[in-house]
Short mmCIF file of C-alpha atoms and ligand atoms in Angstrom, two decimals:
data_model
loop_
_atom_site.label_atom_id
_atom_site.label_comp_id
_atom_site.label_asym_id
_atom_site.label_seq_id
_atom_site.Cartn_x
_atom_site.Cartn_y
_atom_site.Cartn_z
CA MET A 1 55.42 101.76 82.80
CA LYS A 2 58.32 103.97 81.81
CA LEU A 3 57.27 107.47 80.77
CA ALA A 4 58.87 110.11 78.55
CA LEU A 5 57.26 113.54 78.91
CA ILE A 6 57.29 115.61 75.73
CA GLY A 7 56.63 119.24 76.64
CA LEU A 8 56.94 120.44 80.20
CA GLY A 9 54.38 123.24 80.36
CA THR A 10 51.45 123.52 82.73
CA VAL A 11 49.83 120.21 81.80
CA ASN A 12 52.79 117.87 82.26
CA ARG A 13 53.72 119.72 85.46
CA GLY A 14 50.18 119.00 86.67
CA LEU A 15 50.76 115.33 85.89
CA LEU A 16 54.09 115.24 87.75
CA GLU A 17 52.47 116.80 90.83
CA LEU A 18 49.69 114.21 90.77
CA LEU A 19 52.13 111.32 90.33
CA LEU A 20 53.92 112.51 93.44
CA GLU A 21 50.82 113.27 95.48
CA LYS A 22 49.04 110.03 94.60
CA LYS A 23 52.05 107.71 94.53
CA ASP A 24 50.79 105.45 97.34
CA ILE A 25 47.21 105.10 96.19
CA LEU A 26 48.32 104.48 92.58
CA GLN A 27 50.59 101.72 93.78
CA LYS A 28 48.19 100.14 96.29
CA GLU A 29 44.90 100.38 94.43
CA TYR A 30 45.98 100.19 90.80
CA ASN A 31 49.35 98.46 90.90
CA PHE A 32 50.63 101.46 88.97
CA ASN A 33 54.28 102.36 89.58
CA PRO A 34 55.32 104.59 86.71
CA LEU A 35 58.91 105.69 86.30
CA VAL A 36 59.55 108.97 84.47
CA THR A 37 62.79 108.30 82.61
CA ALA A 38 62.88 111.24 80.19
CA ILE A 39 61.63 114.79 79.78
CA SER A 40 62.14 116.93 76.70
CA ASP A 41 61.08 120.54 76.35
CA PRO A 42 62.58 123.14 74.00
CA VAL A 43 62.35 125.89 76.63
CA VAL A 44 62.99 124.35 80.07
CA GLY A 45 65.43 121.67 78.93
CA SER A 46 65.74 117.92 78.49
CA VAL A 47 67.06 115.08 80.59
CA PHE A 48 67.10 111.29 80.25
CA SER A 49 68.06 108.85 82.95
CA GLU A 50 67.63 105.14 82.34
CA LYS A 51 66.93 104.41 86.01
CA GLY A 52 64.30 107.14 86.35
CA LEU A 53 64.16 110.82 87.30
CA ASN A 54 63.41 112.15 90.76
CA ILE A 55 60.08 113.98 90.32
CA GLU A 56 60.48 116.01 93.52
CA GLU A 57 63.81 117.29 92.31
CA ILE A 58 62.45 118.16 88.85
CA LEU A 59 59.54 120.11 90.39
CA ALA A 60 61.89 121.90 92.77
CA LEU A 61 64.14 122.98 89.87
CA LEU A 62 61.14 124.24 87.92
CA GLN A 63 59.93 126.15 90.96
CA LYS A 64 63.36 127.70 91.47
CA ASP A 65 64.26 128.87 87.98
CA ASN A 66 61.85 127.29 85.49
CA ASN A 67 64.61 125.11 84.09
CA ILE A 68 65.81 121.53 84.51
CA LYS A 69 69.33 121.99 83.14
CA ASP A 70 70.82 121.68 86.65
CA TYR A 71 69.33 118.22 87.25
CA PRO A 72 72.31 116.44 88.77
CA ASP A 73 72.16 113.25 86.75
CA GLY A 74 71.39 111.83 83.29
CA VAL A 75 71.97 112.78 79.67
CA LYS A 76 70.99 116.35 78.74
CA GLY A 77 69.87 118.14 75.61
CA TRP A 78 67.99 115.48 73.60
CA ASP A 79 65.24 116.92 71.40
CA SER A 80 61.74 115.47 71.46
CA GLU A 81 62.25 113.13 68.50
CA LYS A 82 65.46 111.65 69.85
CA THR A 83 63.84 111.29 73.28
CA ILE A 84 60.89 109.40 71.80
CA LYS A 85 63.10 107.12 69.71
CA GLU A 86 66.03 106.52 72.02
CA ALA A 87 64.93 106.85 75.65
CA ASN A 88 63.92 103.57 77.28
CA ALA A 89 60.31 104.74 77.80
CA ASP A 90 57.43 102.54 76.63
CA THR A 91 54.89 105.36 76.95
CA ILE A 92 55.04 108.90 75.59
CA VAL A 93 53.13 111.68 77.35
CA GLU A 94 52.69 114.32 74.67
CA ALA A 95 51.68 117.81 75.83
CA THR A 96 53.05 120.30 73.33
CA PRO A 97 50.95 123.37 72.39
CA THR A 98 47.81 122.86 70.28
CA ASN A 99 47.83 123.97 66.67
CA LEU A 100 44.47 123.31 65.02
CA LYS A 101 45.74 124.13 61.51
CA THR A 102 48.81 121.88 61.24
CA GLY A 103 48.68 119.76 64.41
CA GLU A 104 52.41 120.34 64.76
CA PRO A 105 54.71 119.64 66.46
CA GLY A 106 52.48 117.12 68.26
CA LEU A 107 51.19 115.32 65.17
CA SER A 108 54.63 114.28 63.88
CA LEU A 109 55.81 113.41 67.38
CA ILE A 110 52.78 111.19 68.03
CA ARG A 111 53.28 109.45 64.66
CA THR A 112 56.91 108.82 65.52
CA ALA A 113 56.01 107.45 68.94
CA LEU A 114 53.30 105.09 67.66
CA ASN A 115 55.49 103.93 64.76
CA ASN A 116 58.18 103.12 67.33
CA LYS A 117 55.66 100.98 69.23
CA LYS A 118 55.23 103.33 72.18
CA ASN A 119 51.91 103.94 73.92
CA VAL A 120 50.82 107.58 73.62
CA VAL A 121 48.70 109.74 75.90
CA THR A 122 48.07 113.33 74.87
CA THR A 123 46.00 116.41 75.69
CA ASN A 124 46.77 118.00 72.33
CA LYS A 125 43.63 118.69 70.28
CA GLY A 126 45.33 119.43 66.94
CA PRO A 127 46.55 115.90 66.12
CA ILE A 128 43.25 114.31 67.14
CA VAL A 129 41.14 116.76 65.15
CA LEU A 130 43.31 116.39 62.05
CA ALA A 131 44.37 112.75 62.10
CA TYR A 132 42.41 110.67 64.62
CA ARG A 133 41.79 107.73 62.29
CA GLU A 134 45.31 107.59 60.91
CA LEU A 135 46.83 107.68 64.41
CA LYS A 136 44.38 105.12 65.76
CA ASP A 137 45.23 102.77 62.87
CA ILE A 138 48.98 103.07 63.54
CA ALA A 139 48.34 102.36 67.24
CA SER A 140 46.24 99.27 66.44
CA LYS A 141 48.75 97.98 63.89
CA ASN A 142 51.53 98.28 66.45
CA ASP A 143 49.38 97.02 69.32
CA VAL A 144 49.98 100.03 71.58
CA GLY A 145 47.65 102.23 73.63
CA PHE A 146 46.56 105.65 72.36
CA ARG A 147 44.40 107.84 74.64
CA PHE A 148 43.47 111.52 74.57
CA GLU A 149 40.84 112.17 77.27
CA GLY A 150 42.19 115.68 77.98
CA THR A 151 41.38 116.95 74.49
CA VAL A 152 37.69 117.44 75.29
CA LEU A 153 36.85 118.53 78.88
CA SER A 154 40.32 118.16 80.47
CA GLY A 155 40.00 115.55 83.25
CA THR A 156 36.19 115.55 83.31
CA PRO A 157 35.48 112.17 81.73
CA VAL A 158 33.98 112.16 78.25
CA ILE A 159 35.90 109.85 75.90
CA ASN A 160 36.93 107.26 78.49
CA LEU A 161 33.49 107.40 80.13
CA ALA A 162 31.61 106.80 76.90
CA GLU A 163 34.01 104.20 75.52
CA SER A 164 34.16 102.17 78.68
CA THR A 165 30.60 102.46 79.98
CA PHE A 166 28.20 103.24 77.11
CA LYS A 167 28.53 99.71 75.78
CA GLY A 168 25.86 98.82 73.23
CA ILE A 169 24.41 102.31 73.45
CA GLU A 170 24.07 104.58 70.44
CA ILE A 171 24.79 108.27 70.89
CA LYS A 172 22.37 110.15 68.65
CA GLU A 173 23.15 113.71 69.60
CA VAL A 174 25.57 115.65 71.79
CA ARG A 175 25.14 119.21 73.03
CA GLY A 176 27.60 120.86 75.31
CA ILE A 177 29.26 123.87 76.79
CA MET A 178 32.80 123.00 75.87
CA ASN A 179 34.69 126.23 76.33
CA GLY A 180 35.30 127.55 79.82
CA THR A 181 36.50 130.97 78.72
CA ALA A 182 33.38 131.72 76.67
CA ASN A 183 31.07 130.47 79.43
CA TYR A 184 32.96 132.46 82.05
CA ILE A 185 32.64 135.65 79.98
CA LEU A 186 28.92 135.13 79.35
CA THR A 187 28.32 134.43 83.06
CA LYS A 188 30.26 137.50 84.19
CA MET A 189 28.44 139.69 81.66
CA GLU A 190 25.17 138.62 83.30
CA ILE A 191 26.32 140.30 86.52
CA GLY A 192 27.29 143.50 84.74
CA LEU A 193 30.92 143.09 83.70
CA SER A 194 31.81 144.33 80.25
CA TYR A 195 33.08 141.85 77.66
CA GLU A 196 36.63 143.28 77.97
CA GLU A 197 36.65 143.07 81.80
CA ALA A 198 35.35 139.50 81.72
CA LEU A 199 37.94 138.40 79.12
CA LYS A 200 40.72 139.98 81.18
CA LYS A 201 39.58 137.99 84.24
CA ALA A 202 39.39 134.75 82.21
CA ARG A 203 42.98 135.27 81.05
CA LYS A 204 44.06 135.92 84.62
CA LYS A 205 42.45 132.65 85.71
CA GLY A 206 44.60 130.88 83.10
CA ILE A 207 41.71 129.22 81.28
CA ALA A 208 41.88 131.24 78.04
CA GLU A 209 44.05 130.03 75.17
CA GLU A 210 47.18 132.03 74.38
CA GLN A 211 45.23 133.40 71.41
CA PRO A 212 41.78 133.82 73.03
CA GLU A 213 40.18 134.20 69.55
CA ALA A 214 39.98 130.39 69.55
CA ASP A 215 37.78 130.56 72.66
CA ILE A 216 35.74 133.61 71.71
CA LYS A 217 35.14 132.83 68.06
CA GLY A 218 34.19 129.20 68.75
CA TRP A 219 37.14 127.33 67.17
CA ASP A 220 38.17 125.62 70.41
CA SER A 221 34.59 124.33 70.87
CA ALA A 222 34.54 123.28 67.21
CA ALA A 223 37.70 121.22 67.69
CA LYS A 224 36.17 119.46 70.69
CA ILE A 225 32.88 118.67 68.94
CA VAL A 226 34.82 117.25 65.96
CA ILE A 227 36.68 114.94 68.35
CA VAL A 228 33.41 113.81 69.98
CA ALA A 229 31.77 113.25 66.56
CA ASN A 230 34.68 111.28 65.12
CA VAL A 231 35.61 109.25 68.18
CA LEU A 232 32.22 108.51 69.74
CA MET A 233 29.72 108.81 66.88
CA GLY A 234 31.55 107.29 63.92
CA GLY A 235 31.92 110.65 62.13
CA ASP A 236 34.68 111.77 59.83
CA LEU A 237 34.40 115.54 60.22
CA LYS A 238 36.99 118.22 59.69
CA ILE A 239 36.79 121.59 61.43
CA LYS A 240 35.69 123.18 58.14
CA ASP A 241 32.57 120.95 58.20
CA VAL A 242 31.39 122.64 61.41
CA SER A 243 29.32 125.79 61.15
CA VAL A 244 30.99 128.09 63.69
CA LYS A 245 29.78 131.31 65.32
CA GLY A 246 31.40 132.76 68.43
CA ILE A 247 30.25 134.80 71.42
CA ASP A 248 31.58 137.97 69.82
CA THR A 249 28.19 138.21 68.13
CA VAL A 250 26.37 138.56 71.50
CA THR A 251 26.07 142.06 72.99
CA GLU A 252 25.72 143.15 76.62
CA LYS A 253 22.21 144.31 75.70
CA ASP A 254 21.29 140.83 74.37
CA ILE A 255 22.44 139.25 77.64
CA ILE A 256 20.49 141.61 79.89
CA LYS A 257 17.35 141.27 77.75
CA ALA A 258 17.52 137.44 77.96
CA LEU A 259 18.04 137.56 81.73
CA LYS A 260 14.85 139.60 82.17
CA ASP A 261 12.99 136.67 80.54
CA HIS A 262 14.83 134.14 82.81
CA LYS A 263 16.94 133.03 79.88
CA HIS A 264 20.69 132.65 79.44
CA TRP A 265 23.06 132.96 76.49
CA LYS A 266 25.41 129.96 76.19
CA LEU A 267 27.95 128.96 73.56
CA ILE A 268 26.61 125.57 72.49
CA ALA A 269 28.62 123.01 70.55
CA SER A 270 26.44 120.31 69.09
CA VAL A 271 26.54 117.31 66.81
CA LYS A 272 23.65 115.23 65.59
CA LYS A 273 23.13 112.13 63.48
CA THR A 274 20.67 112.96 60.68
CA GLU A 275 19.48 111.15 57.55
CA SER A 276 21.94 113.17 55.53
CA GLY A 277 24.89 112.45 57.82
CA ILE A 278 26.50 113.89 60.93
CA ILE A 279 25.99 117.62 61.34
CA ALA A 280 27.94 119.75 63.81
CA SER A 281 27.77 123.39 64.80
CA VAL A 282 28.96 125.89 67.37
CA ALA A 283 26.83 128.95 68.08
CA PRO A 284 25.56 131.12 70.92
CA GLU A 285 22.01 130.13 71.89
CA ILE A 286 19.44 131.54 74.29
CA LEU A 287 18.46 128.77 76.72
CA SER A 288 15.40 128.80 78.97
CA ASP A 289 16.10 128.14 82.62
CA GLN A 290 14.43 124.72 82.20
CA ASP A 291 17.40 123.59 80.10
CA PRO A 292 20.02 121.94 82.36
CA LEU A 293 22.81 123.51 80.27
CA SER A 294 21.53 126.97 81.30
CA LYS A 295 22.62 126.18 84.87
CA ILE A 296 26.27 125.69 83.93
CA THR A 297 28.04 128.84 85.03
CA GLY A 298 31.56 130.28 85.13
CA SER A 299 34.39 128.26 83.68
CA ILE A 300 32.58 124.93 84.19
CA ASN A 301 31.86 122.82 81.10
CA ALA A 302 29.13 120.26 80.47
CA ILE A 303 28.18 117.71 77.88
CA ASN A 304 24.81 116.11 77.30
CA PHE A 305 24.57 112.84 75.38
CA THR A 306 21.21 111.94 73.87
CA THR A 307 21.19 108.16 73.55
CA ASP A 308 18.90 105.51 72.10
CA THR A 309 18.70 103.57 75.36
CA LEU A 310 19.08 105.86 78.36
CA GLY A 311 17.68 109.13 77.04
CA ASN A 312 19.86 112.00 78.20
CA ILE A 313 23.08 111.59 80.17
CA MET A 314 24.79 114.75 81.29
CA VAL A 315 28.28 115.21 82.71
CA SER A 316 29.61 118.50 84.00
CA GLY A 317 32.92 119.55 85.48
CA PRO A 318 36.05 121.56 84.85
CA GLY A 319 37.28 121.82 81.28
CA ALA A 320 40.70 123.33 81.90
CA GLY A 321 43.40 123.82 84.53
CA LYS A 322 46.78 122.41 85.51
CA ARG A 323 45.59 119.76 87.96
CA GLU A 324 42.44 119.00 85.96
CA THR A 325 44.27 118.46 82.65
CA GLY A 326 47.14 116.68 84.39
CA TYR A 327 44.50 114.30 85.72
CA ALA A 328 43.29 113.59 82.17
CA LEU A 329 46.78 112.23 81.41
CA LEU A 330 46.81 110.22 84.62
CA SER A 331 43.41 108.69 83.82
CA ASP A 332 44.68 107.73 80.35
CA LEU A 333 47.82 106.17 81.80
CA LEU A 334 45.70 104.15 84.23
CA TYR A 335 43.45 103.07 81.35
CA ILE A 336 46.43 101.78 79.38
CA ASN A 337 48.00 100.22 82.48
CA LYS A 338 44.78 98.33 83.19
CA THR A 339 44.14 97.14 79.66
CA ARG A 340 47.73 95.92 79.30
CA CYS A 341 47.54 94.00 82.60
CA ILE A 342 44.26 92.18 81.90
N1 HSE B 401 40.70 127.59 76.51
C1 HSE B 401 40.00 126.39 76.82
C2 HSE B 401 38.73 126.79 77.55
C3 HSE B 401 40.86 125.50 77.67
O1 HSE B 401 38.54 127.96 77.86
O2 HSE B 401 37.88 125.93 77.76
C4 HSE B 401 40.84 124.04 77.41
O3 HSE B 401 40.65 123.60 76.12
#
């Protein structure tokens, strides 16, 4: 597999570190020997080398001055579109910033890549929320892989898990804690931190979005539940179809009162199949301590699938982070590598 990385922020750096760290095991156990031949980022620079880039050298340059312009080899300065179209990569790793309103720039870049018969892996929620079906159709028409595990709980498996192991099982309902920042704030408020102090700490940990309103007001969770509904439950929802309420409606007093009754406030994203269609919502709820989701604390996320065959299946794990989201891309690359080899 020859990879072109579009965007070289935290997520793709996480992927590069994992490719280096796990080189031997990827080769031995999975016969996976990827070559990164191109990187394009509007801030840190772009480089293309037909024979492959030296990942150690790229990471060292980034460490030194957050720039790859001094990479000693290759063609410099290609923008993302040219890189996708003209580099010799067969697989595009798209990790540009999420925009839930327009999906751009990721949406156009993914379209270009799929139309040029390149596999695509992405962690970008915007394009999947806005255009999952269209993109999937282009991928099928062109017989290329299209994976986006990292758009839900970063590397904690949700999409790949359900698609590859819930065979013949119907998912009737999903409830989850899908935003680490909101859960972290609610957890810290239980031990006496103010909302402002807790948000400050969440930003310091690097889990909050650049505009934390998306975390606090529930839009990030809404995007994730739309993806789950459309990809795993046959839905065709838009964000505007989700009823959304954030944690800004919960006061410190509410949290302390619930705790006294052994209850916990959680921001719950849910989607359910009903007779009148698929209904999704995001809202803070008070959970009793019998509810397994009440035990999910800090920045950890969790998702509970209610199925027709196995009852409830719950997965919990990190929902953000450099290594964790980088791993989502790696798991998608392995998925495509395996399906293309079989
Ligand atoms: N801001 C998100 C969160 C990160 O707090 O969960 C990943 O989507």
